[in-house]
C-alpha cells in the first residue's frame, strides 16, 4: 500500500481532517535525543509546541492501515495539526456466551454501526477488522471520539449508534426487545462507558501546561539572562509579574473546567432500569448504572421522571420533558412514541430514523423528564440510540472543550508585529556583537549584552498589557448585565458590521396576545370576533379545536406548555383535566386528557315535556377527550389531535398550523376564495395567523385503531374553519436600538421561524426596512419531474397588483445610485426576503447567487436551527463580521458560529454563547459593540505604546552600547515598573464612548493610520534621543568619564560622588553624561507617547476622564521633572545618575517639551486631520463614478499597504479587501441586478456530476406564479 497516502475522515463535516500514517523510527529518535541534550531541552520544547515537527522528526511515513501514529490536520482555514497514538482493542480476551448473537447488529460493514445484518455476515465483517491481528481492532482517540479502522472503506470511522441508517420499522422489530447480557458486554467493550467526562485537571498539570507556554519560556530565558548580568531587581519583578499572571490564568481556567464539570455531572451516574433478554427469549427488567448503557439497550423511564443519561427514542408511552439545557426554551415539551410504520395504515416502512427528524419522539441527553404517562401492562420505554460524547449534550460539551480557534486580524497582525520586533532585535544583536568585538570586549560580556538586546526589544509585559483592556471591558459589561465566557471575543465585537436578530422574544415580546378570530361559514369569512369565550360558540367545532389541539399539560397542578397554546386555551376559558396514575392503571389502553368549558358557559338543560322523553334528555355536561395527539412538527408546520365528545359515537380530527399548510390539506370547496387576500392583509400588519380545520372521522375507527393510525391518514380532506389572529408586539426599545445601529452603519438582518409576510411587516415596523425601500421575495423551487431548480422573484409591495395586471410600473424597480457610504447603499434601495426552504435550494443549486443575496438579504423566515447557522456562515463568507442575538431557543448553533453571539436567555444553553445578557433586551447589542470598540482601540493603543516602549528603550540601549555603556539596573526597574506598568494598566481604563458612531476601528495593526502613527512616533523619539545623546558630547564641560567633581559641582556643594577613577567606581560605565541625558529624555518620551496614544472619541471616553491615568501621568511627570531640575543625592545614587550643569537641565527640558509638542502635533493634527481627511478621503472623490466608497477603516487599511508599495498607493481603482464591498461595486454596473419583478431565474446544469450551473433569467407568467 502507498506509504505516502492520506485519508480524509469526517468528510464534508465541520471537523473534517486529513490523516497521515507514521511508524516510530529508532535512529531518528536517537538523533532527536542528542539534539535535545545539546540544546539544553529547547528542541524538546519546540517539538512539544509543534506536533507536526514532533511526528516527522521521530517517525517515518507508513500506510495508514498499519501505522503506529496518526498525524491529523484540519481542512479548514486554520490547518491545525494534531497527533494520536494507534491503540488495539482486543476482543478475544473477553469471553462471551454466544459469539454469533453477540456480534449480531454490531457492524454495518464498517464495524462502527448498529444495523440488521445476519450473525454470519457480521462475523465476516468482524474478521475484516482482525486481519493478521486475530480479534483485534485498531483505533485512535481524538477530541473524545474514537475512530476505528474499517477494512471495507479502507479508512478510519467513528462509532455510530442507532441514529444513522436504521429504519423506523427495525427500531420496533429488531431493537425493541432489548439486548442479551453477552451482546451488552460486547457493545460496552466497543462503545465504552456512557459518560461525558470533563476531567478537571490537577493544579500541577495546569501549571506545567501554562508554564510551557512559549512566552513564559521566553520570560524564563530573560530572567536567567538578567540574573547572570546581576539585574536581580528587574528579574525578580518579572518573576513576580509572571507568577501573578500564571496564578490568575490557572484560577480562571480551573474555574471554567469546574463549571463545565458541574454542568455535565448531573446525570453522570444514576441507576436505570433496562429490559434484558434471557436465553429463553424471556424479557426481564434489570437495574444497572447509567454508565453501563449502550446503543440498543431498552431503558424504562421511571414514573417520577429523570435526567436523561443518553439519547433515546420513545417506543411506548408519553413523556413531558424540559429541554431548556439544549434549546434554551423552558417550556415543557410533550414527547410521544415513535410511529410504528408496520401497523400504520399508510406507513412508510423504509423511513430512516433520525434524531433531528424525529425529535418529537426522541429524549435527549441532559434534558429532564418531568413526568410520564403509562398504561396498563405497558411501561414507558425508550431505546438508547447514542451514548457519551455522541449524544446531543456530548456534542455541545465537545464544542466547548475543543472550540474552533478565533481568527481575528488583530491577533495575526500582533504576531507579525512581534516578528518585526524580533527582526529589529536581530539587527541590534548583530550590531552589539560587531561593536563589542571592535572594542575588544570580553566574550562573556558580548554574549550577555547581545542577548539582552533581544529581551529589551520584545517586552515581557506585552501579554499582560494586551489583556488589561479586555479584562476592564469584561468588568464594564458585567455592570450592564452582560456576562462573557470568551473574553477574546470582546475585541472582535468591536468590528461587527452586521447583526442578525431572532424575531419572537428578541425584537418582539415573548408572548402573543389573542387579537381575535375570523370564522368561516358557507365558504365565506365572517366578520372578525374579539370575544371567543361566549355561550354562542361554546359547542362549536372552532372552539373545540382551540380547546383540544394543543400540547398543554398540568405539572404540579399548573397548566404549562407552549405560550401560544396557553394563550389560546386561556382565551376560551376552558378547564383541562388529566388522568391520575390510579386512573391510567385501570384502563386497558389510555385514559384521555379531558377538556370542558366552565358550567356558566353551558346552556341549562331543557326539562322534558313528558315522562317518556326523560330518558332521552341531553345531559348538561359537555366534555371532550383527547384520544390521540400528533405533535407540532416544524417541518410539517402543523399539529393535530383526534378527540371525542362524551356521548357521541364518531370521533373528530382537529388540526391547526400555518395557514398555507392547513389550507392545502382542506377540501378546496371549504376554503374561501379570498383566503390569500385576507391572510396577506393580516400578515402585512404584523399579526401571527393560525388556521384551524376539522373533520368527522368514520365510525369504524375505534380507540385501538386510532392509537396506531398514521397522521397522514388523519390530516387530509379537512374542512377549513377559519383563522386565529395573534398579536406579537414589538418590544419598546427595539426601534430605537435598530435606529442606533443603522446610524452606525451596522446592517441588521432578521432570521426567524415565523411566517414570511409577518416577518416583513415586523421588519418595516421596527425600522429594519425603511418605508421607501422595496422588498424582493425570492421563492426558490427545487428540481422536480425533470425540471431544473428555479427562483421566482416577487416584489412584496406589489404582489396584489401584479396578480391583477401583468404591467409593472417602472417605479417598482429599484434604481441604483452611488452613495457616500457603502452601508447606505445596502440599506437604501432594496431588500431580499426568503424562507428556509428557498434558502436551502439557493445554497444547493444557485451558489453563484448566494453572495449577491447576502449583500441585500434582510428577512429570512421559517428558518430551521441549522439554516440559521448556515446563514451566519454565508454572511461570514463575504467578509462580514456577524453578530447574532437570540433568545436561546433554537439559536445555539448560530450563536456559537457568529463572531459575537449574545443570548438573551440565562438558561444553561447560554453556555454555548460567548455572551449572555441578564436583561432580555436587544439594547445589550449596542452596549456590546461599544465596549468591543473601546476594548479594540485600547488593545491598539496598548500595543502601539508597548511597541514604542520597546523601540525607545532599544534606541537608548543601542546608543549607550556605542560607548560601551548601558542603562543601570534601577533605571531599567524605574522605567519598566514605575512608568510602563503603571501607564499600561491605567491607560486601559478609558470607558467606551456613550454612543455608536458610523466609523469602525481598524481590524488589524497593519493599517495606514496605525502604521503612520507608530512609525512617526518612532522617528520622533529616536530623533530627539539621538539629538540629546550627540548634543551633550558637544558641551564644553563634557568629559568621557566624569571626574570626582561632577560638571555641575563648581561650588563644591555636592559631595556624594566618589573621588576614585571612573573605571574603579563604575566598571559597567553606567555613570556618564550620555546615560543621564538619555535616561531623562526617554523617561519623558514614555509619558508623551502614552498621552498621544490614549485617544478618546469616537470609540472611547476622553483620556482626561480616566482619572487614574491622569493622576499617574501627572505624578510621574512631576517626579521625573523634579529629579531632573533639582537632583536629590539618594535618588541619583540609586538610579546611578551623574550631576550635570543646570543649563543642560534646562536644555533637556526644552528638548523634552519640543519632543512632546512635535509628537502631539503629528498625531493629533497631521495624522487625525490632514492625512485622514485629505489623503484618505481623496480616494473617495478619485474613484470612478460607479464605485462605492469603503468606510474609513477600509480606506486606511488600503493606504497602510501602500506604505510598503508606492505603486499600490498610486493605484486608485484597487478593489476593496472585503468581498462584500467588491461585490457591491460589481453589482452597481450589473444591468441584470436586481432581478426584475415577475421573472424567474433557472439553474441549468452544464455537465453531469459537475456542480457548476448557469443562470438563465426568463420572464414568468404573472398569472401562474404562486404567492
mmCIF file of N, CA, C and O in Angstrom, residues 1156-1231:
data_model
loop_
_atom_site.group_PDB
_atom_site.id
_atom_site.type_symbol
_atom_site.label_atom_id
_atom_site.label_comp_id
_atom_site.label_asym_id
_atom_site.label_seq_id
_atom_site.Cartn_x
_atom_site.Cartn_y
_atom_site.Cartn_z
ATOM 1 N N UNK A 1156 7.515 66.616 22.951
ATOM 2 C CA UNK A 1156 6.091 66.438 23.252
ATOM 3 C C UNK A 1156 5.228 67.197 22.259
ATOM 4 O O UNK A 1156 4.209 66.678 21.768
ATOM 5 N N UNK A 1157 5.624 68.441 21.939
ATOM 6 C CA UNK A 1157 4.852 69.279 21.013
ATOM 7 C C UNK A 1157 4.802 68.642 19.626
ATOM 8 O O UNK A 1157 3.722 68.544 19.010
ATOM 9 N N UNK A 1158 5.947 68.180 19.137
ATOM 10 C CA UNK A 1158 6.003 67.561 17.807
ATOM 11 C C UNK A 1158 5.158 66.285 17.786
ATOM 12 O O UNK A 1158 4.385 66.035 16.848
ATOM 13 N N UNK A 1159 5.287 65.467 18.834
ATOM 14 C CA UNK A 1159 4.534 64.204 18.902
ATOM 15 C C UNK A 1159 3.035 64.454 18.873
ATOM 16 O O UNK A 1159 2.287 63.803 18.125
ATOM 17 N N UNK A 1160 2.584 65.407 19.685
ATOM 18 C CA UNK A 1160 1.145 65.712 19.751
ATOM 19 C C UNK A 1160 0.667 66.304 18.436
ATOM 20 O O UNK A 1160 -0.418 65.938 17.941
ATOM 21 N N UNK A 1161 1.447 67.204 17.843
ATOM 22 C CA UNK A 1161 1.050 67.834 16.583
ATOM 23 C C UNK A 1161 0.942 66.804 15.459
ATOM 24 O O UNK A 1161 -0.023 66.787 14.689
ATOM 25 N N UNK A 1162 1.944 65.922 15.360
ATOM 26 C CA UNK A 1162 1.936 64.912 14.294
ATOM 27 C C UNK A 1162 0.754 63.968 14.463
ATOM 28 O O UNK A 1162 0.044 63.658 13.504
ATOM 29 N N UNK A 1163 0.523 63.505 15.711
ATOM 30 C CA UNK A 1163 -0.541 62.521 15.942
ATOM 31 C C UNK A 1163 -1.929 63.150 15.844
ATOM 32 O O UNK A 1163 -2.810 62.606 15.179
ATOM 33 N N UNK A 1164 -2.113 64.291 16.486
ATOM 34 C CA UNK A 1164 -3.458 64.870 16.586
ATOM 35 C C UNK A 1164 -3.828 65.726 15.388
ATOM 36 O O UNK A 1164 -4.987 65.747 14.983
ATOM 37 N N UNK A 1165 -2.863 66.448 14.831
ATOM 38 C CA UNK A 1165 -3.205 67.336 13.720
ATOM 39 C C UNK A 1165 -2.943 66.676 12.372
ATOM 40 O O UNK A 1165 -3.840 66.491 11.565
ATOM 41 N N UNK A 1166 -1.673 66.275 12.153
ATOM 42 C CA UNK A 1166 -1.319 65.772 10.833
ATOM 43 C C UNK A 1166 -2.020 64.442 10.515
ATOM 44 O O UNK A 1166 -2.652 64.297 9.476
ATOM 45 N N UNK A 1167 -1.909 63.462 11.441
ATOM 46 C CA UNK A 1167 -2.494 62.139 11.163
ATOM 47 C C UNK A 1167 -4.014 62.156 11.243
ATOM 48 O O UNK A 1167 -4.704 61.658 10.359
ATOM 49 N N UNK A 1168 -4.556 62.718 12.341
ATOM 50 C CA UNK A 1168 -6.007 62.659 12.557
ATOM 51 C C UNK A 1168 -6.780 63.586 11.647
ATOM 52 O O UNK A 1168 -7.921 63.299 11.291
ATOM 53 N N UNK A 1169 -6.188 64.695 11.266
ATOM 54 C CA UNK A 1169 -6.957 65.674 10.491
ATOM 55 C C UNK A 1169 -6.512 65.712 9.029
ATOM 56 O O UNK A 1169 -7.271 65.372 8.130
ATOM 57 N N UNK A 1170 -5.270 66.058 8.806
ATOM 58 C CA UNK A 1170 -4.815 66.265 7.432
ATOM 59 C C UNK A 1170 -4.785 64.950 6.654
ATOM 60 O O UNK A 1170 -5.442 64.803 5.621
ATOM 61 N N UNK A 1171 -4.026 63.951 7.196
ATOM 62 C CA UNK A 1171 -3.856 62.696 6.457
ATOM 63 C C UNK A 1171 -5.184 61.966 6.288
ATOM 64 O O UNK A 1171 -5.480 61.441 5.227
ATOM 65 N N UNK A 1172 -5.963 61.910 7.362
ATOM 66 C CA UNK A 1172 -7.252 61.196 7.304
ATOM 67 C C UNK A 1172 -8.208 61.851 6.313
ATOM 68 O O UNK A 1172 -8.769 61.221 5.439
ATOM 69 N N UNK A 1173 -8.364 63.174 6.467
ATOM 70 C CA UNK A 1173 -9.392 63.863 5.671
ATOM 71 C C UNK A 1173 -8.952 64.161 4.248
ATOM 72 O O UNK A 1173 -9.750 64.121 3.327
ATOM 73 N N UNK A 1174 -7.659 64.471 4.077
ATOM 74 C CA UNK A 1174 -7.197 64.864 2.742
ATOM 75 C C UNK A 1174 -6.793 63.644 1.921
ATOM 76 O O UNK A 1174 -7.333 63.391 0.858
ATOM 77 N N UNK A 1175 -5.841 62.877 2.457
ATOM 78 C CA UNK A 1175 -5.306 61.755 1.679
ATOM 79 C C UNK A 1175 -6.323 60.642 1.537
ATOM 80 O O UNK A 1175 -6.621 60.186 0.439
ATOM 81 N N UNK A 1176 -6.902 60.203 2.679
ATOM 82 C CA UNK A 1176 -7.799 59.053 2.619
ATOM 83 C C UNK A 1176 -9.117 59.426 1.948
ATOM 84 O O UNK A 1176 -9.684 58.651 1.189
ATOM 85 N N UNK A 1177 -9.632 60.603 2.214
ATOM 86 C CA UNK A 1177 -10.899 60.988 1.606
ATOM 87 C C UNK A 1177 -10.733 61.337 0.132
ATOM 88 O O UNK A 1177 -11.699 61.344 -0.615
ATOM 89 N N UNK A 1178 -9.501 61.638 -0.283
ATOM 90 C CA UNK A 1178 -9.274 61.948 -1.680
ATOM 91 C C UNK A 1178 -9.573 60.730 -2.552
ATOM 92 O O UNK A 1178 -10.007 60.859 -3.691
ATOM 93 N N UNK A 1179 -9.361 59.542 -1.971
ATOM 94 C CA UNK A 1179 -9.647 58.314 -2.713
ATOM 95 C C UNK A 1179 -11.126 58.221 -3.056
ATOM 96 O O UNK A 1179 -11.497 57.637 -4.049
ATOM 97 N N UNK A 1180 -11.968 58.785 -2.207
ATOM 98 C CA UNK A 1180 -13.404 58.753 -2.486
ATOM 99 C C UNK A 1180 -13.724 59.504 -3.773
ATOM 100 O O UNK A 1180 -14.423 59.014 -4.638
ATOM 101 N N UNK A 1181 -13.183 60.726 -3.834
ATOM 102 C CA UNK A 1181 -13.523 61.565 -4.981
ATOM 103 C C UNK A 1181 -12.829 61.059 -6.243
ATOM 104 O O UNK A 1181 -13.293 61.280 -7.350
ATOM 105 N N UNK A 1182 -11.711 60.355 -6.082
ATOM 106 C CA UNK A 1182 -10.961 59.901 -7.235
ATOM 107 C C UNK A 1182 -11.463 58.619 -7.837
ATOM 108 O O UNK A 1182 -11.046 58.248 -8.918
ATOM 109 N N UNK A 1183 -12.342 57.884 -7.130
ATOM 110 C CA UNK A 1183 -12.852 56.621 -7.670
ATOM 111 C C UNK A 1183 -13.727 56.896 -8.880
ATOM 112 O O UNK A 1183 -14.316 57.957 -9.023
ATOM 113 N N UNK A 1184 -13.848 55.898 -9.720
ATOM 114 C CA UNK A 1184 -14.722 56.063 -10.885
ATOM 115 C C UNK A 1184 -16.161 56.179 -10.428
ATOM 116 O O UNK A 1184 -16.511 55.800 -9.332
ATOM 117 N N UNK A 1185 -17.004 56.664 -11.262
ATOM 118 C CA UNK A 1185 -18.348 57.066 -10.844
ATOM 119 C C UNK A 1185 -19.205 55.894 -10.404
ATOM 120 O O UNK A 1185 -20.208 56.074 -9.731
ATOM 121 N N UNK A 1186 -18.851 54.663 -10.774
ATOM 122 C CA UNK A 1186 -19.659 53.518 -10.382
ATOM 123 C C UNK A 1186 -19.223 52.924 -9.046
ATOM 124 O O UNK A 1186 -19.884 52.077 -8.521
ATOM 125 N N UNK A 1187 -18.075 53.345 -8.567
ATOM 126 C CA UNK A 1187 -17.560 52.702 -7.360
ATOM 127 C C UNK A 1187 -18.233 53.257 -6.126
ATOM 128 O O UNK A 1187 -18.758 54.353 -6.114
ATOM 129 N N UNK A 1188 -18.192 52.471 -5.087
ATOM 130 C CA UNK A 1188 -18.706 52.930 -3.799
ATOM 131 C C UNK A 1188 -17.545 53.089 -2.860
ATOM 132 O O UNK A 1188 -16.534 52.418 -2.966
ATOM 133 N N UNK A 1189 -17.678 53.974 -1.910
ATOM 134 C CA UNK A 1189 -16.576 54.291 -1.026
ATOM 135 C C UNK A 1189 -16.563 53.381 0.177
ATOM 136 O O UNK A 1189 -17.572 53.210 0.828
ATOM 137 N N UNK A 1190 -15.423 52.785 0.463
ATOM 138 C CA UNK A 1190 -15.349 51.978 1.670
ATOM 139 C C UNK A 1190 -15.412 52.862 2.899
ATOM 140 O O UNK A 1190 -15.140 54.062 2.820
ATOM 141 N N UNK A 1191 -15.778 52.302 4.034
ATOM 142 C CA UNK A 1191 -15.721 53.074 5.264
ATOM 143 C C UNK A 1191 -14.284 53.447 5.566
ATOM 144 O O UNK A 1191 -13.357 52.862 5.010
ATOM 145 N N UNK A 1192 -14.083 54.408 6.470
ATOM 146 C CA UNK A 1192 -12.728 54.911 6.717
ATOM 147 C C UNK A 1192 -11.727 53.813 6.994
ATOM 148 O O UNK A 1192 -10.609 53.854 6.515
ATOM 149 N N UNK A 1193 -12.129 52.806 7.758
ATOM 150 C CA UNK A 1193 -11.167 51.769 8.114
ATOM 151 C C UNK A 1193 -10.623 51.054 6.898
ATOM 152 O O UNK A 1193 -9.445 50.782 6.801
ATOM 153 N N UNK A 1194 -11.519 50.739 5.947
ATOM 154 C CA UNK A 1194 -11.064 50.005 4.779
ATOM 155 C C UNK A 1194 -10.131 50.870 3.934
ATOM 156 O O UNK A 1194 -9.170 50.391 3.360
ATOM 157 N N UNK A 1195 -10.435 52.168 3.858
ATOM 158 C CA UNK A 1195 -9.562 53.081 3.122
ATOM 159 C C UNK A 1195 -8.194 53.133 3.772
ATOM 160 O O UNK A 1195 -7.161 53.101 3.115
ATOM 161 N N UNK A 1196 -8.228 53.201 5.102
ATOM 162 C CA UNK A 1196 -6.977 53.304 5.841
ATOM 163 C C UNK A 1196 -6.159 52.038 5.679
ATOM 164 O O UNK A 1196 -4.952 52.062 5.494
ATOM 165 N N UNK A 1197 -6.844 50.881 5.741
ATOM 166 C CA UNK A 1197 -6.142 49.623 5.553
ATOM 167 C C UNK A 1197 -5.468 49.586 4.193
ATOM 168 O O UNK A 1197 -4.336 49.152 4.047
ATOM 169 N N UNK A 1198 -6.217 50.057 3.179
ATOM 170 C CA UNK A 1198 -5.673 50.055 1.827
ATOM 171 C C UNK A 1198 -4.451 50.972 1.777
ATOM 172 O O UNK A 1198 -3.428 50.638 1.205
ATOM 173 N N UNK A 1199 -4.561 52.139 2.421
ATOM 174 C CA UNK A 1199 -3.443 53.072 2.402
ATOM 175 C C UNK A 1199 -2.252 52.495 3.162
ATOM 176 O O UNK A 1199 -1.099 52.712 2.806
ATOM 177 N N UNK A 1200 -2.566 51.716 4.218
ATOM 178 C CA UNK A 1200 -1.492 51.125 5.008
ATOM 179 C C UNK A 1200 -0.617 50.210 4.183
ATOM 180 O O UNK A 1200 0.599 50.168 4.347
ATOM 181 N N UNK A 1201 -1.235 49.455 3.292
ATOM 182 C CA UNK A 1201 -0.449 48.575 2.437
ATOM 183 C C UNK A 1201 0.458 49.390 1.511
ATOM 184 O O UNK A 1201 1.515 48.939 1.095
ATOM 185 N N UNK A 1202 -0.006 50.614 1.208
ATOM 186 C CA UNK A 1202 0.773 51.460 0.301
ATOM 187 C C UNK A 1202 2.063 51.943 0.956
ATOM 188 O O UNK A 1202 2.968 52.398 0.264
ATOM 189 N N UNK A 1203 2.121 51.869 2.307
ATOM 190 C CA UNK A 1203 3.355 52.240 2.989
ATOM 191 C C UNK A 1203 4.481 51.327 2.534
ATOM 192 O O UNK A 1203 5.642 51.696 2.585
ATOM 193 N N UNK A 1204 4.128 50.113 2.127
ATOM 194 C CA UNK A 1204 5.124 49.163 1.678
ATOM 195 C C UNK A 1204 5.288 49.192 0.166
ATOM 196 O O UNK A 1204 6.208 48.628 -0.374
ATOM 197 N N UNK A 1205 4.338 49.787 -0.553
ATOM 198 C CA UNK A 1205 4.432 49.797 -2.019
ATOM 199 C C UNK A 1205 3.887 51.111 -2.563
ATOM 200 O O UNK A 1205 2.699 51.372 -2.485
ATOM 201 N N UNK A 1206 4.785 51.926 -3.111
ATOM 202 C CA UNK A 1206 4.346 53.222 -3.642
ATOM 203 C C UNK A 1206 3.430 53.029 -4.832
ATOM 204 O O UNK A 1206 2.498 53.796 -5.047
ATOM 205 N N UNK A 1207 3.678 51.990 -5.589
ATOM 206 C CA UNK A 1207 2.840 51.722 -6.753
ATOM 207 C C UNK A 1207 1.405 51.464 -6.327
ATOM 208 O O UNK A 1207 0.467 51.910 -6.988
ATOM 209 N N UNK A 1208 1.250 50.741 -5.231
ATOM 210 C CA UNK A 1208 -0.112 50.458 -4.754
ATOM 211 C C UNK A 1208 -0.808 51.739 -4.321
ATOM 212 O O UNK A 1208 -2.017 51.878 -4.463
ATOM 213 N N UNK A 1209 -0.041 52.683 -3.799
ATOM 214 C CA UNK A 1209 -0.631 53.952 -3.373
ATOM 215 C C UNK A 1209 -1.188 54.720 -4.556
ATOM 216 O O UNK A 1209 -2.211 55.389 -4.461
ATOM 217 N N UNK A 1210 -0.513 54.589 -5.687
ATOM 218 C CA UNK A 1210 -0.949 55.333 -6.862
ATOM 219 C C UNK A 1210 -2.135 54.679 -7.559
ATOM 220 O O UNK A 1210 -2.776 55.296 -8.401
ATOM 221 N N UNK A 1211 -2.415 53.447 -7.218
ATOM 222 C CA UNK A 1211 -3.497 52.721 -7.909
ATOM 223 C C UNK A 1211 -4.826 53.058 -7.250
ATOM 224 O O UNK A 1211 -5.133 52.567 -6.192
ATOM 225 N N UNK A 1212 -5.597 53.899 -7.911
ATOM 226 C CA UNK A 1212 -6.845 54.369 -7.322
ATOM 227 C C UNK A 1212 -7.965 53.328 -7.407
ATOM 228 O O UNK A 1212 -8.888 53.351 -6.644
ATOM 229 N N UNK A 1213 -7.882 52.462 -8.426
ATOM 230 C CA UNK A 1213 -9.002 51.569 -8.662
ATOM 231 C C UNK A 1213 -8.778 50.179 -8.071
ATOM 232 O O UNK A 1213 -9.381 49.221 -8.496
ATOM 233 N N UNK A 1214 -7.927 50.125 -7.071
ATOM 234 C CA UNK A 1214 -7.682 48.843 -6.430
ATOM 235 C C UNK A 1214 -8.952 48.362 -5.743
ATOM 236 O O UNK A 1214 -9.636 49.126 -5.079
ATOM 237 N N UNK A 1215 -9.266 47.083 -5.895
ATOM 238 C CA UNK A 1215 -10.503 46.526 -5.320
ATOM 239 C C UNK A 1215 -10.420 46.523 -3.803
ATOM 240 O O UNK A 1215 -9.358 46.302 -3.237
ATOM 241 N N UNK A 1216 -11.541 46.757 -3.123
ATOM 242 C CA UNK A 1216 -11.549 46.719 -1.663
ATOM 243 C C UNK A 1216 -11.216 45.314 -1.175
ATOM 244 O O UNK A 1216 -11.417 44.333 -1.875
ATOM 245 N N UNK A 1217 -10.719 45.240 0.077
ATOM 246 C CA UNK A 1217 -10.347 43.947 0.623
ATOM 247 C C UNK A 1217 -11.571 43.104 0.938
ATOM 248 O O UNK A 1217 -11.584 41.918 0.690
ATOM 249 N N UNK A 1218 -12.591 43.686 1.512
ATOM 250 C CA UNK A 1218 -13.774 42.925 1.902
ATOM 251 C C UNK A 1218 -14.543 42.488 0.657
ATOM 252 O O UNK A 1218 -14.793 43.292 -0.241
ATOM 253 N N UNK A 1219 -14.929 41.209 0.628
ATOM 254 C CA UNK A 1219 -15.621 40.671 -0.543
ATOM 255 C C UNK A 1219 -16.950 41.378 -0.776
ATOM 256 O O UNK A 1219 -17.337 41.634 -1.916
ATOM 257 N N UNK A 1220 -17.675 41.691 0.308
ATOM 258 C CA UNK A 1220 -18.995 42.310 0.123
ATOM 259 C C UNK A 1220 -18.886 43.700 -0.496
ATOM 260 O O UNK A 1220 -19.765 44.126 -1.245
ATOM 261 N N UNK A 1221 -17.784 44.390 -0.226
ATOM 262 C CA UNK A 1221 -17.602 45.717 -0.814
ATOM 263 C C UNK A 1221 -17.248 45.603 -2.301
ATOM 264 O O UNK A 1221 -17.758 46.357 -3.128
ATOM 265 N N UNK A 1222 -16.393 44.650 -2.603
ATOM 266 C CA UNK A 1222 -16.033 44.411 -4.005
ATOM 267 C C UNK A 1222 -17.275 43.996 -4.794
ATOM 268 O O UNK A 1222 -17.494 44.442 -5.928
ATOM 269 N N UNK A 1223 -18.094 43.155 -4.196
ATOM 270 C CA UNK A 1223 -19.315 42.685 -4.840
ATOM 271 C C UNK A 1223 -20.287 43.838 -5.073
ATOM 272 O O UNK A 1223 -20.936 43.924 -6.121
ATOM 273 N N UNK A 1224 -20.372 44.754 -4.118
ATOM 274 C CA UNK A 1224 -21.265 45.909 -4.261
ATOM 275 C C UNK A 1224 -20.856 46.770 -5.444
ATOM 276 O O UNK A 1224 -21.702 47.287 -6.174
ATOM 277 N N UNK A 1225 -19.562 46.913 -5.658
ATOM 278 C CA UNK A 1225 -19.083 47.682 -6.811
ATOM 279 C C UNK A 1225 -19.472 47.000 -8.120
ATOM 280 O O UNK A 1225 -19.889 47.652 -9.072
ATOM 281 N N UNK A 1226 -19.349 45.688 -8.151
ATOM 282 C CA UNK A 1226 -19.702 44.952 -9.361
ATOM 283 C C UNK A 1226 -21.198 45.060 -9.668
ATOM 284 O O UNK A 1226 -21.599 45.217 -10.819
ATOM 285 N N UNK A 1227 -22.017 44.957 -8.617
ATOM 286 C CA UNK A 1227 -23.466 44.965 -8.822
ATOM 287 C C UNK A 1227 -23.971 46.323 -9.302
ATOM 288 O O UNK A 1227 -25.031 46.412 -9.930
ATOM 289 N N UNK A 1228 -23.230 47.379 -9.010
ATOM 290 C CA UNK A 1228 -23.649 48.710 -9.449
ATOM 291 C C UNK A 1228 -23.654 48.830 -10.968
ATOM 292 O O UNK A 1228 -24.413 49.612 -11.541
ATOM 293 N N UNK A 1229 -22.811 48.061 -11.631
ATOM 294 C CA UNK A 1229 -22.739 48.138 -13.092
ATOM 295 C C UNK A 1229 -23.352 46.907 -13.755
ATOM 296 O O UNK A 1229 -23.204 46.699 -14.949
ATOM 297 N N UNK A 1230 -24.021 46.075 -12.957
ATOM 298 C CA UNK A 1230 -24.669 44.883 -13.495
ATOM 299 C C UNK A 1230 -26.101 45.228 -13.904
ATOM 300 O O UNK A 1230 -26.952 45.477 -13.045
ATOM 301 N N UNK A 1231 -26.414 45.247 -15.202
ATOM 302 C CA UNK A 1231 -27.760 45.643 -15.649
ATOM 303 C C UNK A 1231 -28.836 44.617 -15.286
ATOM 304 O O UNK A 1231 -30.025 44.943 -15.275
#
